[in-house]
Amino acid sequence: MLAHSNPEPSSKTTDPLEVHDLTVAYTKRPVLYGIDLVAPPGSIVGVVGPNGAGKSTLIKAIMGLLPAASGWIKVFGKPFRQAVTRVGYVPQRESVDWDFPVNAMDVVLMGRYGRLGPMKRPTKADKEIAMACLEKVKMLPYAKRQISNLSGGQQQRVFLARALAQESDLYLMDEPFVGVDAATEAAIIDILRELQQQGKTLLVVHHDLTTAPDYFDRILLLNMRVVAYGRTEDVFTFENLQNAYGGRLSILSEVALSRARKKAEGDTPDSIHQ
Amino acid sequence: MNSANGDSRGEPRGILGSERSHAYAMLRRRKPSAHMDLPIRSKLAFRTIGSVLALLAFSSIAHAAKIGDIADTSWSDQALEFFALEHPAIRAAALGTLLIGFCCGALGSFLVVRKLALLGDTLSHAVLPGVALGFLWNASKDPWAIFVGATGAGVMGVALVGWIQHTTRLKEDSAMGMVLAGFYGLGVSLTTMIQNMVMGNKSGLDKLFFGQAAALSSGDLWLLGIISSISIALILLFYKEFLVISFDIGFAKAVGMPVQALHYLLMALLTFAVVVSLQAVGVVLVSALLITPAAAAYLLTDRMHWVLVLAAGFGMISGILGAFISYLSNNLPTGPLIVLGSTTIFTLALIFGPKHGLLTKALRRRRQRQRIALENTLKSVFHLSESSGFTRKEFSIAALANERNQDLASTEKEVRALVAAQLARHVDSENGAEWSGQARFQLKKAGWLRACEIVRNHRLWELYLTNAAQYQSDHVHDDAEEIEHLIGEDIVQRIEERLKSPIQDPHGKLIPRRDQVTA
């Protein structure tokens, strides 16, 4: 899925995540331009920006769920496809049908699927790991509940448990704090800190500016392009926030839009099948 | 999954057995499945293919005869004859419809949970031109030629839907509607032309619209057997993959699954299932067999593998029922009968389903209403007792009617309900007195505790609303009237802790303590 039009980086890198000059242009909505990002090991990076800034798109593009128009992405020094088992993913909660006939345990077990490989079934060990992950998010008593019978916060915790079951080194989380109660938010942030202490790297899309500086030690301020990226105390300034939230760069938006339109008329980039 | 497996393994052996003995042997043998331990599913899947194929070798002796021709006299004789499966044509129809029901039910489950039900309809209509072209290939109803033609047309139809969706601003529903109608129109024209041709008048193509299980040929059965075996095997092998792409396709991709390949594999299996079902169910109604058994199963269970098992079972029941009724009724088209069967199953599931059934829900609502009525009566008795400074224990029905502001008759009914629920006793009845306005009753201990609990819930909630949520104290009563019946002890205790074990409610009345309600 990833376009490797640029030459490979000359220096070998072992950073968990390195994004270089990434551009993602969608048919309907042009989103990301020239993104550079390096997440050092053991960091919690918050991705912050206004609606439509391309926060979710960035995460999806990193995993190859959306095609990159240009630029490259390395996960632990390799293309994403070769590092799949080292990446855990928490999608947005609204991205699935919660009436689906599975219980909380079934969902968490899905976290093991990537490691199992094709045609293999979860073993007893996998089930034990899934139980431990449910326990970690304090959802073990609800393991057998059909997922529509869980509250929003509980559903989010199940998603987190599924990512924990992936036992990854890099976690990509899309708005894990949306629609959760204060207790769940605190529980989730505790788990994120614990992961960080274990040396894992986290990239978390977040929309709440008031909590962002407390939660993350690095912040990526995003609005179609990188407004600022670095350590929280350097990035989280009035001027940077003004730049990120004070309106789009209008010429960039227009050019992006017309380019996407032309592209849509010419050819259709493949997208995930719905 | 276990019992799906068991069925598929047991069923072929069962019918083989019926070669020798009779139908009841088959029924007996089809049952044992739950105890079967299935450690290695893939091995089993291949064994399944083997046994279905072996069975087909047997029953392909069947000739395409009209089963109704072997008409018997009485209904029960006919039933016996049908389920004895002695006649090859009956055996072909029964086996065929069972396999079709199994395949369509199981594969249709994925359509239902992925909200792709309309795709089944599109697929089944889109295959028709392919069927006609397959017939024209060598001017005969060669199942293999028709299979190839129909599969090609089905794949083309589905691909066209995807193409329209991606290249125009039209959405999936319009694309499906158009493709469905367009292909069907073309198919009807082609088949009518064929039938008007010399060799066409005995083509039997007309049977493809509404299905005729009796016309299943041995070639049809072979195809069916192969496709069923492949479907079972692939569902068993790729169950977890199909599960995760159905639930969360983004996640499936993120963990490195070949999502597109799996999607197309599932679509291919569905196309095959539709195509092999045409002869028995017909183009027009195949989609119902994909959707309805799975929809019924979806209402009955909250686990995907049970949806699959139940849907396959319901599909098989509908299939065999359709074939049987068609046999009884002298060859009515099987398709509509099968669909009526599955619709009946769906209706039963809709009404009597233990979790989401309409009847179950109505009963649950009724029980809740009764409980609330009971609790309201208890609460009034508490108020009566409270206004006497908790000195009086016995009350007349008239006094309670006065407190509850309602007539004697309905109050008497409420007290009778309390007595029936073992929450109160009728004081005078021990002396043999009749019920009347002056009849007196007393709460039993359980009744009194429950009354205290409700009042406690009510007053704590009122206090919580005024103190913690800043409600005006005259706004809280109505809300508490509802909430008192709904909150559990854990929430009540949390409120109590939050309010630091209060003594009085916002109106100055005493709140029953916890030890008073749990004594």
Tab-separated table of N, CA, C and O in Angstrom, chain A residues 8-78:
chain	number	residue	atom	x	y	z
A	8	GLU	N	15.356	5.149	-0.073
A	8	GLU	CA	15.364	4.651	1.302
A	8	GLU	C	16.260	5.537	2.157
A	8	GLU	O	17.221	6.107	1.665
A	9	PRO	N	15.962	5.644	3.445
A	9	PRO	CA	16.820	6.469	4.293
A	9	PRO	C	18.198	5.825	4.402
A	9	PRO	O	18.330	4.618	4.489
A	10	SER	N	19.208	6.676	4.371
A	10	SER	CA	20.563	6.140	4.351
A	10	SER	C	20.976	5.607	5.722
A	10	SER	O	21.554	4.545	5.831
A	11	SER	N	20.603	6.353	6.789
A	11	SER	CA	21.001	5.908	8.115
A	11	SER	C	20.004	4.892	8.629
A	11	SER	O	18.799	5.064	8.511
A	12	LYS	N	20.527	3.829	9.186
A	12	LYS	CA	19.636	2.800	9.729
A	12	LYS	C	19.035	3.302	11.026
A	12	LYS	O	19.736	3.829	11.889
A	13	THR	N	17.706	3.139	11.175
A	13	THR	CA	17.066	3.676	12.370
A	13	THR	C	16.350	2.568	13.116
A	13	THR	O	15.825	1.645	12.513
A	14	THR	N	16.328	2.665	14.420
A	14	THR	CA	15.568	1.700	15.200
A	14	THR	C	14.484	2.407	15.990
A	14	THR	O	13.941	1.856	16.916
A	15	ASP	N	14.182	3.644	15.627
A	15	ASP	CA	13.079	4.326	16.291
A	15	ASP	C	11.797	3.558	16.024
A	15	ASP	O	11.604	3.040	14.922
A	16	PRO	N	10.933	3.443	17.042
A	16	PRO	CA	9.695	2.676	16.852
A	16	PRO	C	8.885	3.180	15.654
A	16	PRO	O	8.301	2.396	14.932
A	17	LEU	N	8.890	4.505	15.470
A	17	LEU	CA	8.080	5.037	14.374
A	17	LEU	C	8.815	6.188	13.729
A	17	LEU	O	9.265	7.119	14.405
A	18	GLU	N	8.948	6.096	12.425
A	18	GLU	CA	9.538	7.216	11.696
A	18	GLU	C	8.701	7.471	10.452
A	18	GLU	O	8.511	6.584	9.626
A	19	VAL	N	8.188	8.701	10.367
A	19	VAL	CA	7.369	9.075	9.225
A	19	VAL	C	8.110	10.184	8.502
A	19	VAL	O	8.539	11.153	9.128
A	20	HIS	N	8.296	10.012	7.206
A	20	HIS	CA	9.053	11.016	6.468
A	20	HIS	C	8.255	11.532	5.274
A	20	HIS	O	7.868	10.770	4.391
A	21	ASP	N	8.002	12.839	5.285
A	21	ASP	CA	7.369	13.525	4.153
A	21	ASP	C	6.107	12.800	3.664
A	21	ASP	O	5.894	12.624	2.467
A	22	LEU	N	5.280	12.392	4.613
A	22	LEU	CA	4.087	11.621	4.263
A	22	LEU	C	2.976	12.537	3.752
A	22	LEU	O	2.623	13.518	4.410
A	23	THR	N	2.451	12.210	2.599
A	23	THR	CA	1.309	12.947	2.060
A	23	THR	C	0.188	11.955	1.769
A	23	THR	O	0.416	10.924	1.147
A	24	VAL	N	-0.981	12.268	2.283
A	24	VAL	CA	-2.142	11.416	2.033
A	24	VAL	C	-3.216	12.270	1.387
A	24	VAL	O	-3.643	13.278	1.951
A	25	ALA	N	-3.637	11.910	0.210
A	25	ALA	CA	-4.710	12.634	-0.467
A	25	ALA	C	-5.838	11.659	-0.761
A	25	ALA	O	-5.652	10.663	-1.425
A	26	TYR	N	-6.956	11.987	-0.214
A	26	TYR	CA	-8.159	11.193	-0.293
A	26	TYR	C	-8.975	11.667	-1.495
A	26	TYR	O	-8.822	12.802	-1.891
A	27	THR	N	-9.893	10.875	-1.966
A	27	THR	CA	-10.738	11.375	-3.055
A	27	THR	C	-11.590	12.546	-2.591
A	27	THR	O	-11.697	13.560	-3.260
A	28	LYS	N	-12.208	12.369	-1.446
A	28	LYS	CA	-13.174	13.384	-1.032
A	28	LYS	C	-12.517	14.513	-0.248
A	28	LYS	O	-12.919	15.649	-0.324
A	29	ARG	N	-11.505	14.168	0.542
A	29	ARG	CA	-10.963	15.163	1.473
A	29	ARG	C	-9.444	15.055	1.463
A	29	ARG	O	-8.895	14.067	1.881
A	30	PRO	N	-8.762	16.105	0.988
A	30	PRO	CA	-7.302	16.051	1.062
A	30	PRO	C	-6.904	16.240	2.511
A	30	PRO	O	-7.460	17.098	3.189
A	31	VAL	N	-5.955	15.458	3.011
A	31	VAL	CA	-5.776	15.549	4.441
A	31	VAL	C	-4.380	15.868	4.943
A	31	VAL	O	-4.218	16.779	5.732
A	32	LEU	N	-3.405	15.118	4.540
A	32	LEU	CA	-2.102	15.299	5.176
A	32	LEU	C	-1.033	15.693	4.158
A	32	LEU	O	-0.981	15.140	3.066
A	33	TYR	N	-0.220	16.614	4.572
A	33	TYR	CA	0.826	17.084	3.679
A	33	TYR	C	2.190	17.089	4.332
A	33	TYR	O	2.377	17.698	5.380
A	34	GLY	N	3.146	16.398	3.742
A	34	GLY	CA	4.556	16.481	4.147
A	34	GLY	C	4.796	16.241	5.622
A	34	GLY	O	5.523	16.984	6.270
A	35	ILE	N	4.204	15.190	6.168
A	35	ILE	CA	4.339	14.941	7.603
A	35	ILE	C	5.694	14.288	7.909
A	35	ILE	O	6.041	13.268	7.311
A	36	ASP	N	6.423	14.879	8.839
A	36	ASP	CA	7.640	14.273	9.383
A	36	ASP	C	7.403	13.996	10.858
A	36	ASP	O	6.862	14.842	11.559
A	37	LEU	N	7.797	12.821	11.295
A	37	LEU	CA	7.554	12.479	12.691
A	37	LEU	C	8.488	11.347	13.104
A	37	LEU	O	8.604	10.356	12.390
A	38	VAL	N	9.162	11.542	14.229
A	38	VAL	CA	9.959	10.451	14.791
A	38	VAL	C	9.540	10.278	16.238
A	38	VAL	O	9.591	11.216	17.020
A	39	ALA	N	9.054	9.066	16.569
A	39	ALA	CA	8.680	8.797	17.957
A	39	ALA	C	9.790	7.982	18.596
A	39	ALA	O	10.013	6.840	18.202
A	40	PRO	N	10.522	8.543	19.566
A	40	PRO	CA	11.592	7.789	20.206
A	40	PRO	C	11.041	6.696	21.113
A	40	PRO	O	9.880	6.782	21.540
A	41	PRO	N	11.821	5.675	21.408
A	41	PRO	CA	11.337	4.578	22.249
A	41	PRO	C	10.879	5.082	23.609
A	41	PRO	O	11.499	5.985	24.175
A	42	GLY	N	9.796	4.513	24.117
A	42	GLY	CA	9.315	4.845	25.448
A	42	GLY	C	8.649	6.192	25.568
A	42	GLY	O	8.539	6.732	26.659
A	43	SER	N	8.198	6.766	24.453
A	43	SER	CA	7.529	8.064	24.548
A	43	SER	C	6.027	7.905	24.373
A	43	SER	O	5.556	6.965	23.734
A	44	ILE	N	5.278	8.832	24.994
A	44	ILE	CA	3.843	8.917	24.707
A	44	ILE	C	3.638	10.188	23.898
A	44	ILE	O	3.822	11.293	24.401
A	45	VAL	N	3.284	10.007	22.629
A	45	VAL	CA	3.113	11.150	21.744
A	45	VAL	C	1.626	11.429	21.576
A	45	VAL	O	0.868	10.547	21.165
A	46	GLY	N	1.213	12.640	21.909
A	46	GLY	CA	-0.176	13.028	21.691
A	46	GLY	C	-0.312	13.689	20.330
A	46	GLY	O	0.476	14.553	19.975
A	47	VAL	N	-1.307	13.249	19.559
A	47	VAL	CA	-1.579	13.889	18.274
A	47	VAL	C	-2.786	14.787	18.475
A	47	VAL	O	-3.894	14.316	18.744
A	48	VAL	N	-2.550	16.096	18.405
A	48	VAL	CA	-3.580	17.058	18.767
A	48	VAL	C	-3.805	18.000	17.596
A	48	VAL	O	-2.858	18.391	16.918
A	49	GLY	N	-5.057	18.364	17.386
A	49	GLY	CA	-5.364	19.314	16.319
A	49	GLY	C	-6.864	19.445	16.158
A	49	GLY	O	-7.609	18.644	16.717
A	50	PRO	N	-7.311	20.440	15.385
A	50	PRO	CA	-8.757	20.663	15.242
A	50	PRO	C	-9.422	19.532	14.448
A	50	PRO	O	-8.744	18.683	13.870
A	51	ASN	N	-10.750	19.554	14.400
A	51	ASN	CA	-11.492	18.573	13.603
A	51	ASN	C	-11.047	18.638	12.151
A	51	ASN	O	-10.850	19.727	11.608
A	52	GLY	N	-10.889	17.494	11.538
A	52	GLY	CA	-10.520	17.476	10.128
A	52	GLY	C	-9.057	17.779	9.895
A	52	GLY	O	-8.641	18.000	8.761
A	53	ALA	N	-8.254	17.783	10.961
A	53	ALA	CA	-6.834	18.083	10.804
A	53	ALA	C	-6.083	16.895	10.231
A	53	ALA	O	-4.943	17.021	9.813
A	54	GLY	N	-6.717	15.716	10.237
A	54	GLY	CA	-6.073	14.532	9.681
A	54	GLY	C	-5.454	13.637	10.737
A	54	GLY	O	-4.582	12.832	10.428
A	55	LYS	N	-5.933	13.756	11.987
A	55	LYS	CA	-5.336	12.966	13.077
A	55	LYS	C	-5.542	11.464	12.854
A	55	LYS	O	-4.592	10.683	12.893
A	56	SER	N	-6.806	11.080	12.622
A	56	SER	CA	-7.093	9.658	12.391
A	56	SER	C	-6.448	9.182	11.104
A	56	SER	O	-5.971	8.046	11.005
A	57	THR	N	-6.455	10.063	10.110
A	57	THR	CA	-5.860	9.707	8.823
A	57	THR	C	-4.391	9.343	8.996
A	57	THR	O	-3.898	8.402	8.375
A	58	LEU	N	-3.701	10.102	9.855
A	58	LEU	CA	-2.286	9.832	10.088
A	58	LEU	C	-2.098	8.404	10.601
A	58	LEU	O	-1.281	7.638	10.086
A	59	ILE	N	-2.922	8.043	11.604
A	59	ILE	CA	-2.808	6.701	12.172
A	59	ILE	C	-3.112	5.635	11.124
A	59	ILE	O	-2.408	4.632	10.987
A	60	LYS	N	-4.178	5.885	10.363
A	60	LYS	CA	-4.557	4.890	9.351
A	60	LYS	C	-3.495	4.773	8.271
A	60	LYS	O	-3.209	3.680	7.774
A	61	ALA	N	-2.908	5.897	7.916
A	61	ALA	CA	-1.873	5.855	6.876
A	61	ALA	C	-0.633	5.113	7.381
A	61	ALA	O	0.000	4.375	6.628
A	62	ILE	N	-0.311	5.300	8.661
A	62	ILE	CA	0.862	4.602	9.217
A	62	ILE	C	0.688	3.092	9.070
A	62	ILE	O	1.616	2.360	8.743
A	63	MET	N	-0.576	2.637	9.275
A	63	MET	CA	-0.813	1.193	9.211
A	63	MET	C	-1.152	0.715	7.808
A	63	MET	O	-1.491	-0.452	7.609
A	64	GLY	N	-1.135	1.629	6.862
A	64	GLY	CA	-1.426	1.220	5.497
A	64	GLY	C	-2.908	1.015	5.223
A	64	GLY	O	-3.280	0.450	4.205
A	65	LEU	N	-3.776	1.474	6.147
A	65	LEU	CA	-5.215	1.358	5.888
A	65	LEU	C	-5.633	2.368	4.828
A	65	LEU	O	-6.644	2.201	4.171
A	66	LEU	N	-4.860	3.434	4.702
A	66	LEU	CA	-5.089	4.406	3.642
A	66	LEU	C	-3.788	4.504	2.848
A	66	LEU	O	-2.711	4.431	3.421
A	67	PRO	N	-3.895	4.677	1.545
A	67	PRO	CA	-2.671	4.726	0.746
A	67	PRO	C	-1.972	6.074	0.913
A	67	PRO	O	-2.609	7.108	1.012
A	68	ALA	N	-0.651	6.028	0.956
A	68	ALA	CA	0.124	7.264	1.004
A	68	ALA	C	0.393	7.709	-0.423
A	68	ALA	O	0.721	6.899	-1.285
A	69	ALA	N	0.212	9.017	-0.668
A	69	ALA	CA	0.501	9.520	-2.010
A	69	ALA	C	2.000	9.644	-2.210
A	69	ALA	O	2.513	9.421	-3.296
A	70	SER	N	2.708	10.000	-1.149
A	70	SER	CA	4.165	10.052	-1.224
A	70	SER	C	4.738	9.976	0.178
A	70	SER	O	4.005	10.057	1.155
A	71	GLY	N	6.039	9.831	0.266
A	71	GLY	CA	6.693	9.733	1.563
A	71	GLY	C	6.820	8.285	1.998
A	71	GLY	O	6.353	7.379	1.297
A	72	TRP	N	7.469	8.056	3.139
A	72	TRP	CA	7.579	6.683	3.622
A	72	TRP	C	7.426	6.603	5.119
A	72	TRP	O	7.546	7.600	5.839
A	73	ILE	N	7.136	5.405	5.569
A	73	ILE	CA	6.909	5.147	6.992
A	73	ILE	C	7.742	3.943	7.400
A	73	ILE	O	7.737	2.931	6.693
A	74	LYS	N	8.451	4.062	8.506
A	74	LYS	CA	9.200	2.915	9.020
A	74	LYS	C	8.738	2.616	10.434
A	74	LYS	O	8.623	3.522	11.260
A	75	VAL	N	8.488	1.355	10.693
A	75	VAL	CA	8.145	0.923	12.040
A	75	VAL	C	9.273	0.014	12.505
A	75	VAL	O	9.511	-1.033	11.895
A	76	PHE	N	9.980	0.422	13.529
A	76	PHE	CA	11.174	-0.282	13.983
A	76	PHE	C	12.124	-0.539	12.805
A	76	PHE	O	12.650	-1.636	12.625
A	77	GLY	N	12.241	0.487	11.981
A	77	GLY	CA	13.187	0.416	10.877
A	77	GLY	C	12.725	-0.377	9.672
A	77	GLY	O	13.483	-0.554	8.726
A	78	LYS	N	11.487	-0.865	9.718
A	78	LYS	CA	11.009	-1.682	8.595
A	78	LYS	C	9.698	-1.118	8.076
A	78	LYS	O	9.011	-0.389	8.784
